[in-house]
Amino acid sequence: MNTLRPGQDGYAEEVAGFQTSIATQPAVVVAAETAEDVVAAVKYAAEHDLPVSVQSTGHGLTTGTDGLLISTRRLTDVEIDGDTARVGAGVRWGAVIEAAAKHGLAPLSGSSPDVGVVGYTLSGGFGLMARRFGRAADHVRAIDVVTPGGELRTVTPGSELFWALLGGRAGFGIVTALEFGLVPVTELYGGGLYFDAGDLPAVLRAWRTWAMTAPDELTTSIAVVPLPDLPFLPEPIRGKHVANIRIAYLGEDGDSVVAPLRAAAPVLLDTLKRLPYTDSGSIASDPPHPHPYHGTNATVEVLNDGMLTSILEHAGPGAPVETVLIIDRLGGELARREGNGVGWDAKAEFVVRALSVVEDGVETIRRAHAKLFDALAPWSTGRLLPFLYGEHSPAELAAAFPAADVTRLKQLKTKYDPAGRFG
Ligand SMILES: Cc1cc2nc3c(=O)[nH]c(=O)nc-3n(C[C@H](O)[C@H](O)[C@H](O)COP(=O)(O)OP(=O)(O)OC[C@H]3O[C@@H](n4cnc5c(N)ncnc54)[C@H](O)[C@@H]3O)c2cc1C
């Protein structure tokens, strides 16, 4: 078991992750190379009464740790057998996308190929084809997990630990490998339409109305983004506050389906085209570099004109705190599927997300986001776990689950982690 302590060579690199707004100083990091290393780490933590946490990429860090951190980044095996992928806990989506494509298949990955498969899937996993196939969690077939008691187990649908891990994440053990179904997709029609901020009211309304009747084969979001004035961005959008409609469509008639959007306002940049699923990361073009960010979200049952006005007031170009605002259309298969794991709100039609880069402390951002979500509160139905970014208390995280699931999770937590050291 390779362990690193503060001050030792390699410690800082092992602790570093994508999210840099949370200072984390574990007493010891275990750089796991095998599932047996994870078992040894969990037993060591029990002997020394240390809290246990886990990191793959650091995209989803929600709290720091001063206990024992298990780093899974070296568990990078990817195997494809028929339509099943089996991956180690350190695998990122990009590796699965590439491996699956060789078999004419694709995983239910999200906007960024750099995100870790396990953290994403245990959070539910809302991906580019979610309205057609549901969440990534719904396609999990088996989970290898080291329980808080130090036992390496394989759990499958029907088991209570399987259910709890898909939502309860590291609070119920350290996953060492995941098996999940792939879908027969090699290509899609995808990319983005960019509009000027001056046209935001018209574009937001046009997208909302159009997205309400979109076919299940189409998953779409709209992002209101202050873009930096940097040379890597194409000239028409560089340095502008834009509305970016993102589309991933599995049908053949993409151009006619998006025609009403192209007519909504003058288009600054149009990147929509047929593309291989291996290029699906270009649809949202998420930033690849580690940075400090904080974000929250709310699911809503409707998106009326008053809500759109509030959204622009609190998170549009004139907002007091610069915010990336993303609205995703839910529904489709997401609303129908019974699903694996902890709850999904089938009534939610959209999720509104706000994300800001942390520059001068997180409190100003929290207050600014709170004003937006207070304004949306009358229509809010809950939160989505994967889009809670940065430091959140256990109570804030629990608010991402239906009340009945919180009760069951608490019961199972007492059973599997009675000392409350995992999470
Ligand atoms: C740029 C970006 C794009 C994103 N796009 C999407 C998207 O399209 N759809 C979506 O649903 N989400 C998306 N997310 C959210 C992402 O799914 C979550 O942040 C997720 O938790 C990241 O997992 P990770 O393993 O990469 O991160 P990490 O920070 O390494 O892990 C996050 C958490 O996952 C759990 N976890 C990780 N590994 C294990 C393990 N081996 N055993 C038990 N628990 C574990 C732990 O609770 C851990 O704290 C995005 C995030 C970012 C930053």
CSV table of C-alpha atoms and ligand atoms in Angstrom, one decimal:
chain,number,residue,atom,x,y,z
A,1,MET,CA,0.0,0.0,0.0
A,2,ASN,CA,1.6,3.3,-1.2
A,3,THR,CA,0.9,6.0,1.4
A,4,LEU,CA,1.8,9.7,1.3
A,5,ARG,CA,1.8,12.1,4.2
A,6,PRO,CA,1.9,15.9,4.2
A,7,GLY,CA,5.4,17.2,3.2
A,8,GLN,CA,6.3,14.0,1.4
A,9,ASP,CA,7.2,14.1,-2.4
A,10,GLY,CA,4.1,13.4,-4.4
A,11,TYR,CA,1.6,14.3,-1.7
A,12,ALA,CA,0.5,17.6,-3.1
A,13,GLU,CA,0.1,16.1,-6.6
A,14,GLU,CA,-2.0,13.2,-5.3
A,15,VAL,CA,-4.3,15.4,-3.3
A,16,ALA,CA,-4.8,18.0,-6.2
A,17,GLY,CA,-7.9,17.7,-8.2
A,18,PHE,CA,-10.0,19.7,-10.7
A,19,GLN,CA,-11.9,21.6,-8.0
A,20,THR,CA,-9.5,24.0,-6.3
A,21,SER,CA,-11.8,26.0,-4.1
A,22,ILE,CA,-11.7,23.4,-1.3
A,23,ALA,CA,-8.5,23.2,0.8
A,24,THR,CA,-8.0,19.5,1.7
A,25,GLN,CA,-5.2,18.3,3.9
A,26,PRO,CA,-5.6,14.6,4.6
A,27,ALA,CA,-3.4,13.1,7.3
A,28,VAL,CA,-2.6,10.3,4.8
A,29,VAL,CA,-3.3,9.6,1.1
A,30,VAL,CA,-3.3,6.0,-0.2
A,31,ALA,CA,-2.4,5.9,-3.8
A,32,ALA,CA,-4.4,2.7,-4.6
A,33,GLU,CA,-3.2,0.4,-7.4
A,34,THR,CA,-5.5,-2.5,-6.7
A,35,ALA,CA,-8.8,-3.3,-4.9
A,36,GLU,CA,-6.7,-5.0,-2.2
A,37,ASP,CA,-4.9,-1.7,-1.6
A,38,VAL,CA,-8.4,-0.1,-1.0
A,39,VAL,CA,-9.2,-3.0,1.5
A,40,ALA,CA,-5.9,-2.3,3.3
A,41,ALA,CA,-6.5,1.4,3.4
A,42,VAL,CA,-10.0,1.0,4.9
A,43,LYS,CA,-8.7,-1.4,7.5
A,44,TYR,CA,-5.9,1.0,8.4
A,45,ALA,CA,-8.4,3.9,8.8
A,46,ALA,CA,-10.5,1.7,11.1
A,47,GLU,CA,-7.5,0.8,13.2
A,48,HIS,CA,-6.6,4.5,13.5
A,49,ASP,CA,-10.2,5.8,13.7
A,50,LEU,CA,-9.7,8.1,10.7
A,51,PRO,CA,-12.4,9.5,8.5
A,52,VAL,CA,-12.3,8.1,5.0
A,53,SER,CA,-12.9,9.9,1.7
A,54,VAL,CA,-12.1,9.1,-1.9
A,55,GLN,CA,-11.0,11.1,-5.0
A,56,SER,CA,-10.7,10.1,-8.6
A,57,THR,CA,-10.5,13.4,-10.6
A,58,GLY,CA,-11.6,16.0,-8.0
A,59,HIS,CA,-14.4,17.3,-10.2
A,60,GLY,CA,-17.1,16.7,-7.6
A,61,LEU,CA,-15.4,17.6,-4.3
A,62,THR,CA,-18.0,18.8,-1.9
A,63,THR,CA,-16.0,18.8,1.3
A,64,GLY,CA,-12.3,18.7,2.5
A,65,THR,CA,-10.8,16.0,4.6
A,66,ASP,CA,-8.2,15.8,7.3
A,67,GLY,CA,-8.4,12.0,7.6
A,68,LEU,CA,-7.5,9.3,5.1
A,69,LEU,CA,-8.0,9.9,1.4
A,70,ILE,CA,-8.0,7.0,-1.0
A,71,SER,CA,-6.9,8.1,-4.5
A,72,THR,CA,-8.3,5.9,-7.2
A,73,ARG,CA,-6.6,7.5,-10.2
A,74,ARG,CA,-4.4,4.5,-10.9
A,75,LEU,CA,-7.4,2.1,-11.2
A,76,THR,CA,-7.7,2.6,-14.9
A,77,ASP,CA,-8.7,-0.7,-16.5
A,78,VAL,CA,-11.5,-0.6,-19.1
A,79,GLU,CA,-13.0,-3.9,-20.5
A,80,ILE,CA,-15.8,-4.2,-22.9
A,81,ASP,CA,-17.7,-7.5,-23.1
A,82,GLY,CA,-20.7,-7.5,-25.4
A,83,ASP,CA,-22.7,-4.4,-24.4
A,84,THR,CA,-21.2,-4.3,-20.9
A,85,ALA,CA,-18.3,-2.1,-19.8
A,86,ARG,CA,-16.3,-2.9,-16.7
A,87,VAL,CA,-14.1,-0.1,-15.5
A,88,GLY,CA,-11.8,0.7,-12.6
A,89,ALA,CA,-12.6,3.5,-10.2
A,90,GLY,CA,-10.1,5.9,-11.7
A,91,VAL,CA,-11.4,5.7,-15.2
A,92,ARG,CA,-12.6,9.0,-16.9
A,93,TRP,CA,-15.4,9.0,-19.5
A,94,GLY,CA,-13.0,9.7,-22.3
A,95,ALA,CA,-11.4,6.3,-22.0
A,96,VAL,CA,-14.8,4.5,-22.0
A,97,ILE,CA,-16.0,6.5,-25.0
A,98,GLU,CA,-12.9,5.5,-27.0
A,99,ALA,CA,-13.1,1.9,-26.0
A,100,ALA,CA,-16.8,1.5,-26.6
A,101,ALA,CA,-16.6,3.2,-30.0
A,102,LYS,CA,-14.5,0.3,-31.3
A,103,HIS,CA,-17.5,-1.9,-30.6
A,104,GLY,CA,-20.1,0.4,-32.2
A,105,LEU,CA,-21.3,1.4,-28.7
A,106,ALA,CA,-21.4,4.5,-26.4
A,107,PRO,CA,-21.7,5.0,-22.7
A,108,LEU,CA,-24.2,7.4,-21.0
A,109,SER,CA,-21.5,10.0,-20.4
A,110,GLY,CA,-22.0,13.7,-19.8
A,111,SER,CA,-20.7,17.0,-21.1
A,112,SER,CA,-17.1,16.4,-20.2
A,113,PRO,CA,-14.9,13.4,-21.1
A,114,ASP,CA,-12.6,14.3,-18.2
A,115,VAL,CA,-15.1,13.6,-15.5
A,116,GLY,CA,-14.7,10.3,-13.6
A,117,VAL,CA,-17.1,7.5,-14.4
A,118,VAL,CA,-17.6,6.3,-10.8
A,119,GLY,CA,-18.2,9.7,-9.2
A,120,TYR,CA,-20.6,10.7,-12.0
A,121,THR,CA,-22.5,7.5,-12.0
A,122,LEU,CA,-22.9,7.3,-8.2
A,123,SER,CA,-24.3,10.9,-8.4
A,124,GLY,CA,-27.0,9.7,-10.8
A,125,GLY,CA,-25.3,10.8,-14.0
A,126,PHE,CA,-27.3,13.1,-16.3
A,127,GLY,CA,-25.7,12.7,-19.7
A,128,LEU,CA,-25.9,13.8,-23.3
A,129,MET,CA,-28.5,11.1,-24.2
A,130,ALA,CA,-30.4,11.2,-20.9
A,131,ARG,CA,-33.8,11.9,-22.4
A,132,ARG,CA,-33.5,8.8,-24.6
A,133,PHE,CA,-31.9,6.4,-22.2
A,134,GLY,CA,-32.3,7.8,-18.7
A,135,ARG,CA,-29.5,8.3,-16.1
A,136,ALA,CA,-26.1,6.5,-16.1
A,137,ALA,CA,-27.1,5.0,-12.7
A,138,ASP,CA,-30.0,3.3,-14.3
A,139,HIS,CA,-27.7,1.2,-16.5
A,140,VAL,CA,-25.3,0.0,-13.7
A,141,ARG,CA,-25.2,-3.9,-13.5
A,142,ALA,CA,-22.7,-4.5,-10.7
A,143,ILE,CA,-20.6,-2.6,-8.3
A,144,ASP,CA,-17.4,-3.8,-6.6
A,145,VAL,CA,-17.2,-2.0,-3.3
A,146,VAL,CA,-15.0,-2.1,-0.2
A,147,THR,CA,-17.5,-1.7,2.6
A,148,PRO,CA,-16.8,0.5,5.7
A,149,GLY,CA,-16.2,-2.9,7.5
A,150,GLY,CA,-13.3,-3.6,5.1
A,151,GLU,CA,-15.0,-6.3,3.0
A,152,LEU,CA,-14.6,-6.4,-0.8
A,153,ARG,CA,-18.1,-7.2,-2.2
A,154,THR,CA,-19.9,-7.2,-5.5
A,155,VAL,CA,-23.4,-5.8,-5.3
A,156,THR,CA,-26.1,-6.0,-7.9
A,157,PRO,CA,-29.6,-4.5,-8.5
A,158,GLY,CA,-31.9,-5.6,-5.7
A,159,SER,CA,-29.3,-5.3,-3.0
A,160,GLU,CA,-29.8,-2.5,-0.5
A,161,LEU,CA,-26.1,-1.5,-0.6
A,162,PHE,CA,-26.3,-1.3,-4.5
A,163,TRP,CA,-29.3,1.1,-4.0
A,164,ALA,CA,-27.6,3.2,-1.4
A,165,LEU,CA,-24.3,3.6,-3.3
A,166,LEU,CA,-26.2,5.0,-6.3
A,167,GLY,CA,-26.8,8.4,-4.7
A,168,GLY,CA,-25.2,7.9,-1.3
A,169,ARG,CA,-21.8,7.6,-3.0
A,170,ALA,CA,-18.7,7.3,-0.7
A,171,GLY,CA,-20.9,7.4,2.4
A,172,PHE,CA,-21.4,3.7,1.9
A,173,GLY,CA,-18.0,2.4,0.8
A,174,ILE,CA,-15.2,2.8,-1.7
A,175,VAL,CA,-16.1,1.5,-5.1
A,176,THR,CA,-13.2,-0.2,-6.9
A,177,ALA,CA,-15.0,-1.1,-10.2
A,178,LEU,CA,-18.3,-0.6,-11.9
A,179,GLU,CA,-20.1,-2.6,-14.6
A,180,PHE,CA,-22.7,-0.9,-16.7
A,181,GLY,CA,-24.6,-1.2,-20.0
A,182,LEU,CA,-23.6,0.6,-23.2
A,183,VAL,CA,-26.0,1.8,-25.9
A,184,PRO,CA,-25.7,1.3,-29.7
A,185,VAL,CA,-24.8,4.8,-30.7
A,186,THR,CA,-21.8,5.8,-32.8
A,187,GLU,CA,-22.9,9.2,-34.1
A,188,LEU,CA,-25.1,12.1,-33.3
A,189,TYR,CA,-26.2,15.5,-34.5
A,190,GLY,CA,-24.7,17.9,-32.0
A,191,GLY,CA,-23.0,21.1,-31.2
A,192,GLY,CA,-24.2,24.6,-30.3
A,193,LEU,CA,-26.0,27.8,-31.5
A,194,TYR,CA,-24.6,31.0,-30.0
A,195,PHE,CA,-26.6,34.2,-29.6
A,196,ASP,CA,-25.8,37.6,-28.3
A,197,ALA,CA,-26.8,38.6,-24.8
A,198,GLY,CA,-29.0,41.3,-26.2
A,199,ASP,CA,-31.2,38.6,-27.6
A,200,LEU,CA,-31.4,36.6,-24.4
A,201,PRO,CA,-35.1,37.2,-23.6
A,202,ALA,CA,-36.2,36.1,-27.1
A,203,VAL,CA,-33.8,33.2,-27.3
A,204,LEU,CA,-34.6,31.8,-23.8
A,205,ARG,CA,-38.3,31.9,-24.5
A,206,ALA,CA,-37.9,30.3,-28.0
A,207,TRP,CA,-35.7,27.5,-26.5
A,208,ARG,CA,-38.1,26.9,-23.6
A,209,THR,CA,-41.1,26.5,-25.9
A,210,TRP,CA,-39.2,24.4,-28.5
A,211,ALA,CA,-37.6,22.1,-25.8
A,212,MET,CA,-41.1,21.4,-24.3
A,213,THR,CA,-42.1,19.4,-27.4
A,214,ALA,CA,-38.6,18.0,-28.3
A,215,PRO,CA,-38.5,14.3,-29.1
A,216,ASP,CA,-36.9,12.0,-26.6
A,217,GLU,CA,-34.0,11.4,-29.0
A,218,LEU,CA,-33.0,15.0,-28.3
A,219,THR,CA,-31.2,16.2,-25.1
A,220,THR,CA,-30.7,19.9,-24.9
A,221,SER,CA,-29.6,22.7,-22.6
A,222,ILE,CA,-29.2,26.5,-22.8
A,223,ALA,CA,-26.2,28.1,-21.1
A,224,VAL,CA,-25.9,31.8,-20.5
A,225,VAL,CA,-22.1,32.4,-20.3
A,226,PRO,CA,-19.8,35.3,-19.9
A,227,LEU,CA,-17.0,34.3,-22.3
A,228,PRO,CA,-13.4,35.6,-21.8
A,229,ASP,CA,-11.7,37.6,-24.4
A,230,LEU,CA,-9.1,34.9,-25.2
A,231,PRO,CA,-7.7,33.8,-28.5
A,232,PHE,CA,-8.8,30.2,-28.3
A,233,LEU,CA,-12.4,31.3,-28.6
A,234,PRO,CA,-13.8,31.9,-32.1
A,235,GLU,CA,-14.0,35.6,-33.0
A,236,PRO,CA,-17.8,36.0,-33.2
A,237,ILE,CA,-18.2,34.9,-29.5
A,238,ARG,CA,-14.9,36.0,-28.0
A,239,GLY,CA,-15.3,38.3,-24.9
A,240,LYS,CA,-19.1,38.3,-25.3
A,241,HIS,CA,-21.9,37.3,-22.9
A,242,VAL,CA,-23.7,34.7,-25.0
A,243,ALA,CA,-26.7,32.3,-24.9
A,244,ASN,CA,-25.4,28.9,-26.0
A,245,ILE,CA,-28.0,26.3,-27.0
A,246,ARG,CA,-26.5,22.9,-26.7
A,247,ILE,CA,-27.9,19.9,-28.6
A,248,ALA,CA,-27.3,16.2,-28.8
A,249,TYR,CA,-29.8,14.5,-31.1
A,250,LEU,CA,-29.9,10.9,-32.2
A,251,GLY,CA,-32.3,11.4,-35.1
A,252,GLU,CA,-31.4,11.9,-38.8
A,253,ASP,CA,-33.4,15.2,-39.4
A,254,GLY,CA,-31.3,17.5,-37.1
A,255,ASP,CA,-31.4,20.5,-39.4
A,256,SER,CA,-35.2,20.6,-39.7
A,257,VAL,CA,-35.7,19.9,-35.9
A,258,VAL,CA,-33.5,22.9,-35.0
A,259,ALA,CA,-34.9,25.3,-37.7
A,260,PRO,CA,-37.1,27.2,-35.2
A,261,LEU,CA,-34.1,27.9,-33.0
A,262,ARG,CA,-31.9,29.2,-35.9
A,263,ALA,CA,-34.8,31.6,-36.6
A,264,ALA,CA,-35.1,32.8,-33.0
A,265,ALA,CA,-32.5,35.6,-33.3
A,266,PRO,CA,-29.3,36.3,-35.3
A,267,VAL,CA,-26.9,33.4,-34.7
A,268,LEU,CA,-23.4,34.5,-33.9
A,269,LEU,CA,-21.9,31.0,-34.3
A,270,ASP,CA,-23.4,27.7,-35.4
A,271,THR,CA,-21.4,24.5,-34.7
A,272,LEU,CA,-24.2,22.0,-35.2
A,273,LYS,CA,-23.3,19.0,-37.4
A,274,ARG,CA,-23.2,15.2,-37.4
A,275,LEU,CA,-20.3,14.1,-35.3
A,276,PRO,CA,-18.9,10.8,-34.0
A,277,TYR,CA,-19.8,10.1,-30.3
A,278,THR,CA,-16.0,10.3,-29.7
A,279,ASP,CA,-16.3,14.1,-30.3
A,280,SER,CA,-19.3,14.5,-28.0
A,281,GLY,CA,-17.1,16.5,-25.5
A,282,SER,CA,-17.1,19.3,-28.1
A,283,ILE,CA,-20.9,20.0,-27.6
A,284,ALA,CA,-20.5,21.8,-24.3
A,285,SER,CA,-16.7,22.3,-24.5
A,286,ASP,CA,-16.3,22.4,-20.7
A,287,PRO,CA,-13.2,24.0,-19.4
A,288,PRO,CA,-10.4,21.4,-19.1
A,289,HIS,CA,-8.2,23.2,-16.5
A,290,PRO,CA,-8.6,22.9,-12.7
A,291,HIS,CA,-10.2,26.0,-11.1
A,292,PRO,CA,-12.2,27.1,-8.1
A,293,TYR,CA,-16.0,27.1,-8.6
A,294,HIS,CA,-19.1,27.0,-6.6
A,295,GLY,CA,-22.6,26.0,-7.8
A,296,THR,CA,-26.0,24.9,-7.0
A,297,ASN,CA,-29.3,24.1,-8.8
A,298,ALA,CA,-33.0,23.5,-8.6
A,299,THR,CA,-35.3,21.3,-10.5
A,300,VAL,CA,-38.6,22.9,-11.6
A,301,GLU,CA,-41.9,21.7,-12.8
A,302,VAL,CA,-42.5,24.6,-15.2
A,303,LEU,CA,-40.4,27.4,-16.7
A,304,ASN,CA,-42.8,30.3,-17.1
A,305,ASP,CA,-42.0,33.8,-18.5
A,306,GLY,CA,-41.8,35.3,-14.9
A,307,MET,CA,-39.2,32.7,-14.0
A,308,LEU,CA,-37.1,33.5,-17.2
A,309,THR,CA,-37.2,37.2,-16.2
A,310,SER,CA,-35.9,36.3,-12.7
A,311,ILE,CA,-33.2,34.1,-14.1
A,312,LEU,CA,-31.9,36.9,-16.3
A,313,GLU,CA,-32.1,39.4,-13.5
A,314,HIS,CA,-30.1,37.3,-11.1
A,315,ALA,CA,-27.8,35.4,-13.4
A,316,GLY,CA,-27.8,37.3,-16.7
A,317,PRO,CA,-25.3,39.8,-18.1
A,318,GLY,CA,-26.0,42.5,-15.4
A,319,ALA,CA,-26.0,40.2,-12.4
A,320,PRO,CA,-24.0,41.3,-9.4
A,321,VAL,CA,-21.9,38.1,-9.4
A,322,GLU,CA,-20.7,36.7,-12.7
A,323,THR,CA,-22.6,33.5,-13.2
A,324,VAL,CA,-22.7,30.6,-15.7
A,325,LEU,CA,-26.4,29.8,-15.9
A,326,ILE,CA,-27.4,26.5,-17.4
A,327,ILE,CA,-31.0,25.2,-17.9
A,328,ASP,CA,-31.4,21.6,-19.0
A,329,ARG,CA,-34.6,20.1,-20.4
A,330,LEU,CA,-35.4,16.9,-18.4
A,331,GLY,CA,-38.4,14.7,-19.1
A,332,GLY,CA,-38.4,11.9,-21.8
A,333,GLU,CA,-37.0,8.6,-20.5
A,334,LEU,CA,-35.9,10.4,-17.3
A,335,ALA,CA,-39.6,10.8,-16.3
A,336,ARG,CA,-40.6,7.3,-17.1
A,337,ARG,CA,-37.8,5.0,-15.9
A,338,GLU,CA,-38.2,3.4,-12.4
A,339,GLY,CA,-34.5,3.6,-12.1
A,340,ASN,CA,-31.7,2.2,-10.0
A,341,GLY,CA,-30.6,3.9,-6.8
A,342,VAL,CA,-31.7,6.9,-4.8
A,343,GLY,CA,-34.6,9.0,-6.0
A,344,TRP,CA,-35.2,10.9,-9.2
A,345,ASP,CA,-38.0,13.5,-9.4
A,346,ALA,CA,-40.0,12.4,-12.4
A,347,LYS,CA,-42.2,15.5,-12.3
A,348,ALA,CA,-39.2,17.9,-12.9
A,349,GLU,CA,-39.3,19.3,-16.4
A,350,PHE,CA,-36.1,21.4,-16.2
A,351,VAL,CA,-33.1,21.9,-14.0
A,352,VAL,CA,-31.7,25.4,-13.5
A,353,ARG,CA,-28.1,25.5,-12.5
A,354,ALA,CA,-25.9,28.4,-11.4
A,355,LEU,CA,-22.1,28.2,-11.3
A,356,SER,CA,-19.6,30.9,-10.5
A,357,VAL,CA,-15.8,31.0,-10.3
A,358,VAL,CA,-14.6,31.6,-6.8
A,359,GLU,CA,-12.4,34.7,-6.7
A,360,ASP,CA,-13.0,36.6,-3.4
A,361,GLY,CA,-14.5,34.0,-1.2
A,362,VAL,CA,-17.6,31.9,-1.6
A,363,GLU,CA,-20.1,33.8,0.6
A,364,THR,CA,-20.8,36.5,-2.0
A,365,ILE,CA,-21.5,33.7,-4.5
A,366,ARG,CA,-23.8,31.8,-2.1
A,367,ARG,CA,-25.8,35.0,-1.4
A,368,ALA,CA,-26.1,35.8,-5.1
A,369,HIS,CA,-27.2,32.2,-6.0
A,370,ALA,CA,-29.6,32.2,-3.1
A,371,LYS,CA,-31.4,35.2,-4.6
A,372,LEU,CA,-31.9,33.4,-7.9
A,373,PHE,CA,-33.1,30.2,-6.2
A,374,ASP,CA,-35.4,32.0,-3.8
A,375,ALA,CA,-37.1,33.6,-6.8
A,376,LEU,CA,-37.6,30.1,-8.3
A,377,ALA,CA,-38.6,28.5,-5.0
A,378,PRO,CA,-42.4,28.5,-5.7
A,379,TRP,CA,-41.8,26.1,-8.6
A,380,SER,CA,-38.8,24.2,-7.3
A,381,THR,CA,-39.1,20.5,-6.7
A,382,GLY,CA,-35.6,19.6,-5.5
A,383,ARG,CA,-32.0,19.5,-6.5
A,384,LEU,CA,-29.7,17.3,-8.6
A,385,LEU,CA,-26.8,15.9,-6.7
A,386,PRO,CA,-24.2,16.0,-9.5
A,387,PHE,CA,-24.6,19.7,-10.0
A,388,LEU,CA,-23.9,20.7,-6.4
A,389,TYR,CA,-20.4,22.1,-6.9
A,390,GLY,CA,-17.9,23.1,-4.1
A,391,GLU,CA,-18.4,23.0,-0.4
A,392,HIS,CA,-21.8,21.9,0.7
A,393,SER,CA,-22.9,20.8,4.2
A,394,PRO,CA,-24.3,17.2,4.7
A,395,ALA,CA,-27.8,18.9,5.2
A,396,GLU,CA,-27.5,20.7,1.8
A,397,LEU,CA,-26.5,17.4,0.1
A,398,ALA,CA,-29.4,15.6,1.8
A,399,ALA,CA,-31.8,18.1,0.3
A,400,ALA,CA,-30.9,16.6,-3.1
A,401,PHE,CA,-32.9,13.5,-2.1
A,402,PRO,CA,-36.7,12.8,-1.6
A,403,ALA,CA,-37.5,12.7,2.1
A,404,ALA,CA,-38.3,8.9,2.0
A,405,ASP,CA,-34.9,8.2,0.5
A,406,VAL,CA,-33.2,10.3,3.2
A,407,THR,CA,-34.9,8.2,5.9
A,408,ARG,CA,-33.8,4.9,4.2
A,409,LEU,CA,-30.3,6.2,3.6
A,410,LYS,CA,-29.9,7.2,7.3
A,411,GLN,CA,-31.0,3.7,8.3
A,412,LEU,CA,-28.6,2.0,5.9
A,413,LYS,CA,-25.8,4.4,7.0
A,414,THR,CA,-26.2,3.3,10.6
A,415,LYS,CA,-26.1,-0.4,9.4
A,416,TYR,CA,-23.1,-0.1,7.1
A,417,ASP,CA,-21.0,2.7,8.6
A,418,PRO,CA,-22.0,2.8,12.3
A,419,ALA,CA,-19.0,4.9,13.2
A,420,GLY,CA,-19.9,7.5,10.5
A,421,ARG,CA,-16.4,7.7,9.2
A,422,PHE,CA,-17.2,7.5,5.4
A,423,GLY,CA,-18.4,10.2,3.1
B,1,LIG,C1,-16.7,20.2,-15.9
B,1,LIG,C2,-17.8,19.3,-15.3
B,1,LIG,C3,-18.7,18.7,-16.1
B,1,LIG,C4,-19.7,17.9,-15.6
B,1,LIG,N1,-20.7,17.4,-16.4
B,1,LIG,C5,-21.6,16.6,-15.9
B,1,LIG,C6,-22.7,16.1,-16.7
B,1,LIG,O1,-22.8,16.3,-17.9
B,1,LIG,N2,-23.6,15.3,-16.0
B,1,LIG,C7,-23.6,15.0,-14.7
B,1,LIG,O2,-24.4,14.2,-14.2
B,1,LIG,N3,-22.6,15.5,-13.9
B,1,LIG,C8,-21.6,16.3,-14.5
B,1,LIG,N4,-20.7,16.8,-13.7
B,1,LIG,C9,-20.7,16.5,-12.2
B,1,LIG,C10,-20.0,15.3,-11.9
B,1,LIG,O3,-20.7,14.1,-12.4
B,1,LIG,C11,-19.8,15.2,-10.4
B,1,LIG,O4,-19.1,16.3,-10.0
B,1,LIG,C12,-19.1,13.9,-10.0
B,1,LIG,O5,-19.2,13.7,-8.6
B,1,LIG,C13,-17.6,13.9,-10.4
B,1,LIG,O6,-17.0,12.6,-10.2
B,1,LIG,P1,-15.4,12.5,-10.2
B,1,LIG,O7,-15.1,11.1,-9.8
B,1,LIG,O8,-14.9,13.0,-11.5
B,1,LIG,O9,-15.0,13.5,-9.1
B,1,LIG,P2,-14.3,13.3,-7.6
B,1,LIG,O10,-14.2,14.7,-7.1
B,1,LIG,O11,-13.1,12.5,-7.7
B,1,LIG,O12,-15.4,12.4,-6.8
B,1,LIG,C14,-16.6,13.1,-6.5
B,1,LIG,C15,-17.3,12.3,-5.5
B,1,LIG,O13,-17.8,11.1,-6.1
B,1,LIG,C16,-17.7,10.0,-5.1
B,1,LIG,N5,-16.8,9.0,-5.6
B,1,LIG,C17,-15.8,9.1,-6.5
B,1,LIG,N6,-15.1,8.0,-6.6
B,1,LIG,C18,-15.7,7.1,-5.8
B,1,LIG,C19,-15.4,5.8,-5.4
B,1,LIG,N7,-14.4,5.1,-6.0
B,1,LIG,N8,-16.2,5.2,-4.5
B,1,LIG,C20,-17.2,5.8,-3.9
B,1,LIG,N9,-17.5,7.1,-4.2
B,1,LIG,C21,-16.7,7.8,-5.1
B,1,LIG,C22,-17.3,10.6,-3.8
B,1,LIG,O14,-18.4,11.0,-3.1
B,1,LIG,C23,-16.5,11.8,-4.3
B,1,LIG,O15,-16.4,12.9,-3.3
B,1,LIG,C24,-19.7,17.7,-14.2
B,1,LIG,C25,-18.7,18.3,-13.4
B,1,LIG,C26,-17.8,19.1,-13.9
B,1,LIG,C27,-16.8,19.8,-13.0
